[in-house]
XYZ file of C-alpha atoms in Angstrom:
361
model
C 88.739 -117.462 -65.511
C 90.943 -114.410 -66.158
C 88.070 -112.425 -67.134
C 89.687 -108.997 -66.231
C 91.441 -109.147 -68.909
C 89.072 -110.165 -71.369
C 87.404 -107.075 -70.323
C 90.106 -104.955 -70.701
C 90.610 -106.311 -74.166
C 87.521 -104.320 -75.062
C 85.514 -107.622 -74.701
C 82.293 -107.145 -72.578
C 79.273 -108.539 -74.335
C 78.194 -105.198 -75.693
C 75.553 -105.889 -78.341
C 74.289 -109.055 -76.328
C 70.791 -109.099 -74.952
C 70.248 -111.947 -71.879
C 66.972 -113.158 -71.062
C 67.652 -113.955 -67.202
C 64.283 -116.194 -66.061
C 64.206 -115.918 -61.811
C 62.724 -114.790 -58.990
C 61.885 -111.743 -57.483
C 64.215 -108.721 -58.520
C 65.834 -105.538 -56.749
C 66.881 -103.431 -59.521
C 68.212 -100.496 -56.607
C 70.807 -102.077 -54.960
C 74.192 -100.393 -55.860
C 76.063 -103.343 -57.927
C 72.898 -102.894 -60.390
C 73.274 -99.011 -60.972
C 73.819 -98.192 -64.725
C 73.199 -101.419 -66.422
C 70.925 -101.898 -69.221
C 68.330 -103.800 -67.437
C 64.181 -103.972 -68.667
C 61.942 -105.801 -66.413
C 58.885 -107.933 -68.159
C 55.642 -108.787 -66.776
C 54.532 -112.269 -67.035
C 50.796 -112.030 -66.501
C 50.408 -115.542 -64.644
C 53.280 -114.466 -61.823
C 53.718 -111.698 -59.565
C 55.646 -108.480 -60.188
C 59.284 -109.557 -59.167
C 59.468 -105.748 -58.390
C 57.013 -105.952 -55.901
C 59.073 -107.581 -53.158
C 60.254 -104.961 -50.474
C 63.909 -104.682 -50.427
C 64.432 -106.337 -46.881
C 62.764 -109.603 -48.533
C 65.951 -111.144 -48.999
C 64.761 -114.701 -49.105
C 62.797 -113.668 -52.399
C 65.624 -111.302 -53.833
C 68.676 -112.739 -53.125
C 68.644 -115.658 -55.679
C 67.738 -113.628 -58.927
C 69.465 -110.698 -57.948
C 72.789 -112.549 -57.205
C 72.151 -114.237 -60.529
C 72.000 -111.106 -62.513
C 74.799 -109.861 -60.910
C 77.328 -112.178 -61.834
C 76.155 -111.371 -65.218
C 75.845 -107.642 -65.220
C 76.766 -106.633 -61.904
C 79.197 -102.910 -61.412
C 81.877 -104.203 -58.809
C 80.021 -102.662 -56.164
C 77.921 -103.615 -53.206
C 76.675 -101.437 -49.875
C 79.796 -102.671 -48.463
C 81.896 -101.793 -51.134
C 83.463 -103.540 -53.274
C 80.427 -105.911 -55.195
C 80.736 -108.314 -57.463
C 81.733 -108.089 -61.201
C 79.511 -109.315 -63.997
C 80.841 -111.604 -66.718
C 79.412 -109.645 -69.491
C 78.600 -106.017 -68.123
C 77.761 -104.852 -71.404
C 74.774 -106.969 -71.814
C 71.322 -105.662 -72.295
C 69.463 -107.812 -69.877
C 65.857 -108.899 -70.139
C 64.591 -110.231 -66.601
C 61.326 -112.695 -66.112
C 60.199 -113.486 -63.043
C 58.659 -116.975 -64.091
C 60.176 -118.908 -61.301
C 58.629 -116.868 -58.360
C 56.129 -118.731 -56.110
C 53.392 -117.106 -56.648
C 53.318 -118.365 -60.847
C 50.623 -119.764 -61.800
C 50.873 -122.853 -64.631
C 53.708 -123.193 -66.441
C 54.625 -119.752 -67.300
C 57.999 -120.880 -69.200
C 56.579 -120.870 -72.862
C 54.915 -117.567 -72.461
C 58.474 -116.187 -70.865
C 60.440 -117.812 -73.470
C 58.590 -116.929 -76.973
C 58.469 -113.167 -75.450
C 62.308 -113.125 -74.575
C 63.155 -114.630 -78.433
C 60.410 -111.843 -79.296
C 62.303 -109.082 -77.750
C 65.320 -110.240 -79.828
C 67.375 -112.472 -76.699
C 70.360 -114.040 -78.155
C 70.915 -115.761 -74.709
C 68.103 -117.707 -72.424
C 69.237 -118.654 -68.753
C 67.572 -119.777 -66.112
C 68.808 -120.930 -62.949
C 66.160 -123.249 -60.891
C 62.846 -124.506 -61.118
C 60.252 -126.977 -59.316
C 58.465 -129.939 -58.778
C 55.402 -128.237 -59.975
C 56.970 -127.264 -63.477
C 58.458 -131.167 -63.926
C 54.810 -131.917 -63.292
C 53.219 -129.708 -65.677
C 56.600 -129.939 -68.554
C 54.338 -130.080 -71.619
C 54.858 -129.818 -75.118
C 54.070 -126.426 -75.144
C 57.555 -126.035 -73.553
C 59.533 -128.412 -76.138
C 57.987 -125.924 -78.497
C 59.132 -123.232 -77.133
C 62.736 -124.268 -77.169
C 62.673 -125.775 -80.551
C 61.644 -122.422 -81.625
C 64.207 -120.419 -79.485
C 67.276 -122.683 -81.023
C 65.689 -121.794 -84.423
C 65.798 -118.592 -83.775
C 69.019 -118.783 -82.994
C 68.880 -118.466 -79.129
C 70.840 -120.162 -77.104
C 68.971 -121.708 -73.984
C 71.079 -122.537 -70.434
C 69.703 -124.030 -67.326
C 70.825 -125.069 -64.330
C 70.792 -128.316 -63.008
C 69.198 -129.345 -59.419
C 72.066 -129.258 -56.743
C 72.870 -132.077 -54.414
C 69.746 -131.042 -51.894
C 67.465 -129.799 -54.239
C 63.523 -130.426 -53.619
C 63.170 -129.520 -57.485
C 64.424 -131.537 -61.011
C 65.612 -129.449 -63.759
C 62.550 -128.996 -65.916
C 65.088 -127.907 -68.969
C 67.251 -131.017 -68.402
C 65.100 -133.296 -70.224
C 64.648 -130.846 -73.433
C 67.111 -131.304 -76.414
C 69.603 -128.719 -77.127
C 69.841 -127.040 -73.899
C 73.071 -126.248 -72.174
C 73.017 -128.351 -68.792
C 75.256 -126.539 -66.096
C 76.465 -127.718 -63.091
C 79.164 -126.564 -60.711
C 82.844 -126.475 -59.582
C 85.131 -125.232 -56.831
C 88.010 -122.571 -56.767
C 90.075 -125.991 -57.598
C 87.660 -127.125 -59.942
C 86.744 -129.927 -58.165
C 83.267 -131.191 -58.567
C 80.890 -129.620 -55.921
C 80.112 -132.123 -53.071
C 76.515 -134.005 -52.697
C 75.408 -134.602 -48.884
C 77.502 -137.905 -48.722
C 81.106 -135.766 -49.615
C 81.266 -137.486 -52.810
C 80.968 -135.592 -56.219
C 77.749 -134.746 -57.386
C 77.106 -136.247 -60.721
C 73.956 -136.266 -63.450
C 73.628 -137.689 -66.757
C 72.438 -134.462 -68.403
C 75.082 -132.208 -67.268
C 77.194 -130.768 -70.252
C 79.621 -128.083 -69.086
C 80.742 -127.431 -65.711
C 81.646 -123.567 -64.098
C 82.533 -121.710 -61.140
C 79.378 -122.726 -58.230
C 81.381 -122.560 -55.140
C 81.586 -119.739 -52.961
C 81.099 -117.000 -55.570
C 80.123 -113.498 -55.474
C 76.467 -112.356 -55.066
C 74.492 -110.284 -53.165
C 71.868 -110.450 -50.337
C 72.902 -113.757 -48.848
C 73.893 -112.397 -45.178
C 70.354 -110.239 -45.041
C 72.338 -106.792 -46.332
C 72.829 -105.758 -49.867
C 76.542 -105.850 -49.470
C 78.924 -108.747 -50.934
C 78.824 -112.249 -49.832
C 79.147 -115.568 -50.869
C 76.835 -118.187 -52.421
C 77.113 -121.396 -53.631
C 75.460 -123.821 -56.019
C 74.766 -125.057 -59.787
C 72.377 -121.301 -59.987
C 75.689 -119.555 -59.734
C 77.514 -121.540 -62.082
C 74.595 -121.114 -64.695
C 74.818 -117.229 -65.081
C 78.484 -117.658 -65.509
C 78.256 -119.947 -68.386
C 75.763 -117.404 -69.609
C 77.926 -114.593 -69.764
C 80.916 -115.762 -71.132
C 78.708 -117.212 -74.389
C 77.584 -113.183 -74.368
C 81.392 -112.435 -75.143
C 82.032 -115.081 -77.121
C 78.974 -113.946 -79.010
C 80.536 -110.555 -79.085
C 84.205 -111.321 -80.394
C 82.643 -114.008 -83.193
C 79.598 -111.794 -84.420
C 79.539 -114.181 -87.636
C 79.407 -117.499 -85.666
C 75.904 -119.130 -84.996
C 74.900 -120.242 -81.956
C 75.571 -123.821 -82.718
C 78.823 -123.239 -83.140
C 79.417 -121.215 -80.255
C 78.168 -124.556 -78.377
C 80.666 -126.419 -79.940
C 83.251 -124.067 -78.586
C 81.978 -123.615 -75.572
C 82.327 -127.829 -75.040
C 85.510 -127.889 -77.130
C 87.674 -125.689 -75.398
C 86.948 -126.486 -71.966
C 89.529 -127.824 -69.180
C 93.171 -125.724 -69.528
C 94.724 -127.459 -72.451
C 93.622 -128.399 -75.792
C 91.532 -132.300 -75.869
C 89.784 -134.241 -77.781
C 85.739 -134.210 -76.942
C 85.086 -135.915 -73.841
C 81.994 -136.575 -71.016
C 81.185 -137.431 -68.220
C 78.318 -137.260 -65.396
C 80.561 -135.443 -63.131
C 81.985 -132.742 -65.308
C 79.995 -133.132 -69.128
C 82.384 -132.007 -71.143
C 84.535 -130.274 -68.666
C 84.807 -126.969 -66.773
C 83.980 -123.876 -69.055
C 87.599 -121.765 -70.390
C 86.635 -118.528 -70.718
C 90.232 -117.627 -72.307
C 90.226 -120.129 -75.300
C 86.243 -119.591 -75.579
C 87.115 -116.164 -76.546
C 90.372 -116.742 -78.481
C 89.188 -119.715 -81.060
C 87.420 -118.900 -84.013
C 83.969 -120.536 -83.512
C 83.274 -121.145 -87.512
C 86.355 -124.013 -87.466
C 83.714 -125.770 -85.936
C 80.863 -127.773 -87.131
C 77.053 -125.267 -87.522
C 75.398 -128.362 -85.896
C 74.059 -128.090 -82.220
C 76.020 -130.703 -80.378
C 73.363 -131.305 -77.349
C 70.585 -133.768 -79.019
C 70.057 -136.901 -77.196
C 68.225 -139.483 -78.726
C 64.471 -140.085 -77.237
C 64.534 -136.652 -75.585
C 62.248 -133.616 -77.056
C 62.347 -131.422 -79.309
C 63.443 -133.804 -81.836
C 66.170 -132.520 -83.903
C 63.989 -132.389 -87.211
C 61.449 -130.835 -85.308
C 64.059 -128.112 -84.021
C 65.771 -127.482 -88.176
C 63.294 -128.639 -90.677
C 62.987 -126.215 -93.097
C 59.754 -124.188 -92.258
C 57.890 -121.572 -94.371
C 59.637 -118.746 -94.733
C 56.975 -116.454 -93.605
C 57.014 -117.881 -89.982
C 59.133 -117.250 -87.381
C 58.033 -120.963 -86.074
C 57.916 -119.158 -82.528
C 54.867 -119.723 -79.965
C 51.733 -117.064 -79.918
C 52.869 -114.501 -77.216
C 49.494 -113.472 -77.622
C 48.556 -116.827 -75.531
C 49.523 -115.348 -72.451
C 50.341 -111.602 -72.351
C 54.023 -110.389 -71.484
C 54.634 -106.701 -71.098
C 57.550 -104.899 -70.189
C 57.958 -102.924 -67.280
C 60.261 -99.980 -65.623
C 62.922 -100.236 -68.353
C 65.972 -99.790 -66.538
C 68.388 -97.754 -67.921
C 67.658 -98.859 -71.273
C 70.573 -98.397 -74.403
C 69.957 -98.612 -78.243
C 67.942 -100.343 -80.051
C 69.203 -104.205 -80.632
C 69.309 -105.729 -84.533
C 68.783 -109.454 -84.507
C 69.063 -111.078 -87.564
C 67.954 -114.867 -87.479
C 69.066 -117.355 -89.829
C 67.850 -121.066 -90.161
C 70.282 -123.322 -91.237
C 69.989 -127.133 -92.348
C 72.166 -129.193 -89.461
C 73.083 -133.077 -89.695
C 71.678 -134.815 -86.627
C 74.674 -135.408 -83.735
C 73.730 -138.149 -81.562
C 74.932 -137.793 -77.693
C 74.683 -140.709 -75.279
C 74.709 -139.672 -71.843
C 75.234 -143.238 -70.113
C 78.993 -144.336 -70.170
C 80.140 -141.608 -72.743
C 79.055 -139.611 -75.908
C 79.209 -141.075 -79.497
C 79.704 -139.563 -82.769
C 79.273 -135.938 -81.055
């Protein structure tokens, strides 16, 4: 993805705050040291603090996930892996421990738009939230895209127990994964895994995390989780080098400049709209493109009217954070203050069909 060299361009998603929505969390391990990382409290889950740091099955997965966003280069064997967007100031929920009770997503999500996110990702889920997907959530999203957050999930791998709570919620960057080749990543049967929901498609295979062989030194992982954090990252760059360019249009670059030469829009359920470029991400101009968010499907919620009706002016349109308490706690390293201005725009309705292509996108 050449993203050395992005960074050496100056390019490193200062100025970007990342809501990262996971597990259990340890902030101490070496390859976190120095980043602007603050912790917040969901009161229906567990501290994702509280885990000791020898409970790798609970750390490994959000930890890994926030390091491919954020993480130093180093590890407790050395060399660690290298966030996409170092600069970020990350916000970190733990709303998809075990130990949540409800749906805590809403509560999670109108706090992280709250706290001035630009970015949402969130790499997992279960059964239980499918079960209990609500409209409270469609809310939730329709007001984070107002806001002008942009919202990424992962989609289930190949042997997942769970189904992609997000995947079913308009507007919502779908992400599966890809090899070193960029080759789809293999269900159980060897063939390529596919979905009808998936949009963009990034590195999943074999990358950099932390925690996976029981020590907090560098090893590999695998999976649509990793790819998810990756797609996150490089939208925090492209966020930084087009400062002027709304979120919808940084969607339509992401999905417009994918693959490693210049096409017309394309999809399909093994790749969605191809495998993220981080190079031509950063390099085109997002405002050539369309301010219309290109991922409404018709029959899916939020509607798009719902999402960019005009509201009243006095309302941010967001969910009551009061409904379920979020506070923040042990504010790692913590920089400057962060300026979000939000703008609501009026958008013409794109319609995407997911079954044997995408019209009119």
């Amino acid at each position: 993805m050449r993203i050395p060299a992005i960074h050496d361009s100056g390019i490193t998603g200062d100025g970007v705050t990342i809501a990262v929505f996971d597990g259990a969390l340890n902030p101490e391990i070496a390859n976190l040291q120095g980043v602007d990382l603050e912790v917040r409290q969901l009161d229906a889950c567990p501290d994702p603090l509280a885990a000791a740091a020898s409970d790798f099955e609970a750390l490994q997965h959000g930890t890994s996930v926030t390091s491919l966003i954020v993480g130093n280069g180093t590890s407790d064997s050395g060399v660690g892996p290298v966030g996409l967007a170092p600069g970020v100031r990350i916000l970190y929920y733990g709303s998809l421990q075990e130990g949540c009770e409800g749906n805590p997503f809403p509560a999670a999500l109108a706090d992280a738009v709250a706290q001035g996110a630009d970015i949402v990702t969130m790499s997992g889920g279960n059964g239980r939230l499918v079960e209990e997907l609500s409209q409270k959530s469609a809310d939730g999203v329709a007001a984070a895209l107002r806001a002008g957050v942009v919202v990424v999930a992962s989609l289930p791998n190949a042997d997942s127990t769970w189904e992609g709570e997000l995947g079913k919620i308009n507007g919502v960057v779908n992400v599966a994964s890809v090899d070193a080749t960029a080759q789809a990543a293999k269900a159980q049967d060897g063939s390529p895994m596919t979905n009808d929901d998936v949009d963009v498609v990034a590195p999943g295979v074999d990358v950099a995390g932390v925690g996976w062989d029981r020590t907090w030194g560098m090893s590999a992982w695998s999976g649509n989780s990793a790819a998810t954090p990756i797609v996150a990252g490089l939208l925090a760059l492209a966020k930084e080098k087009w400062p002027d360019a709304t979120a919808s249009q940084l969607l339509q670059s992401l999905i417009r400049n994918t693959g490693s030469a210049p096409h017309e829009l394309q999809w399909s359920n093994t790749f969605g709209h191809g495998t993220v470029n981080a190079t031509r991400v950063i390099e085109e101009d997002p405002s050539q493109y369309p301010d219309e968010n290109p991922l409404f499907t018709d029959g899916q919620v939020p509607t798009f009217d719902e999402v960019f009706a005009e509201t009243d002016p006095l309302s941010t349109g967001a969910p009551d954070p009061s409904e379920e308490r979020v506070s923040g706690v042990v504010p790692w390293a913590i920089a400057g203050g962060v300026l979000v201005a939000i703008a609501v725009v009026i958008v013409i309705m794109i319609s995407r069909r997911k079954s044997g292509g995408h019209d009119n996108v």
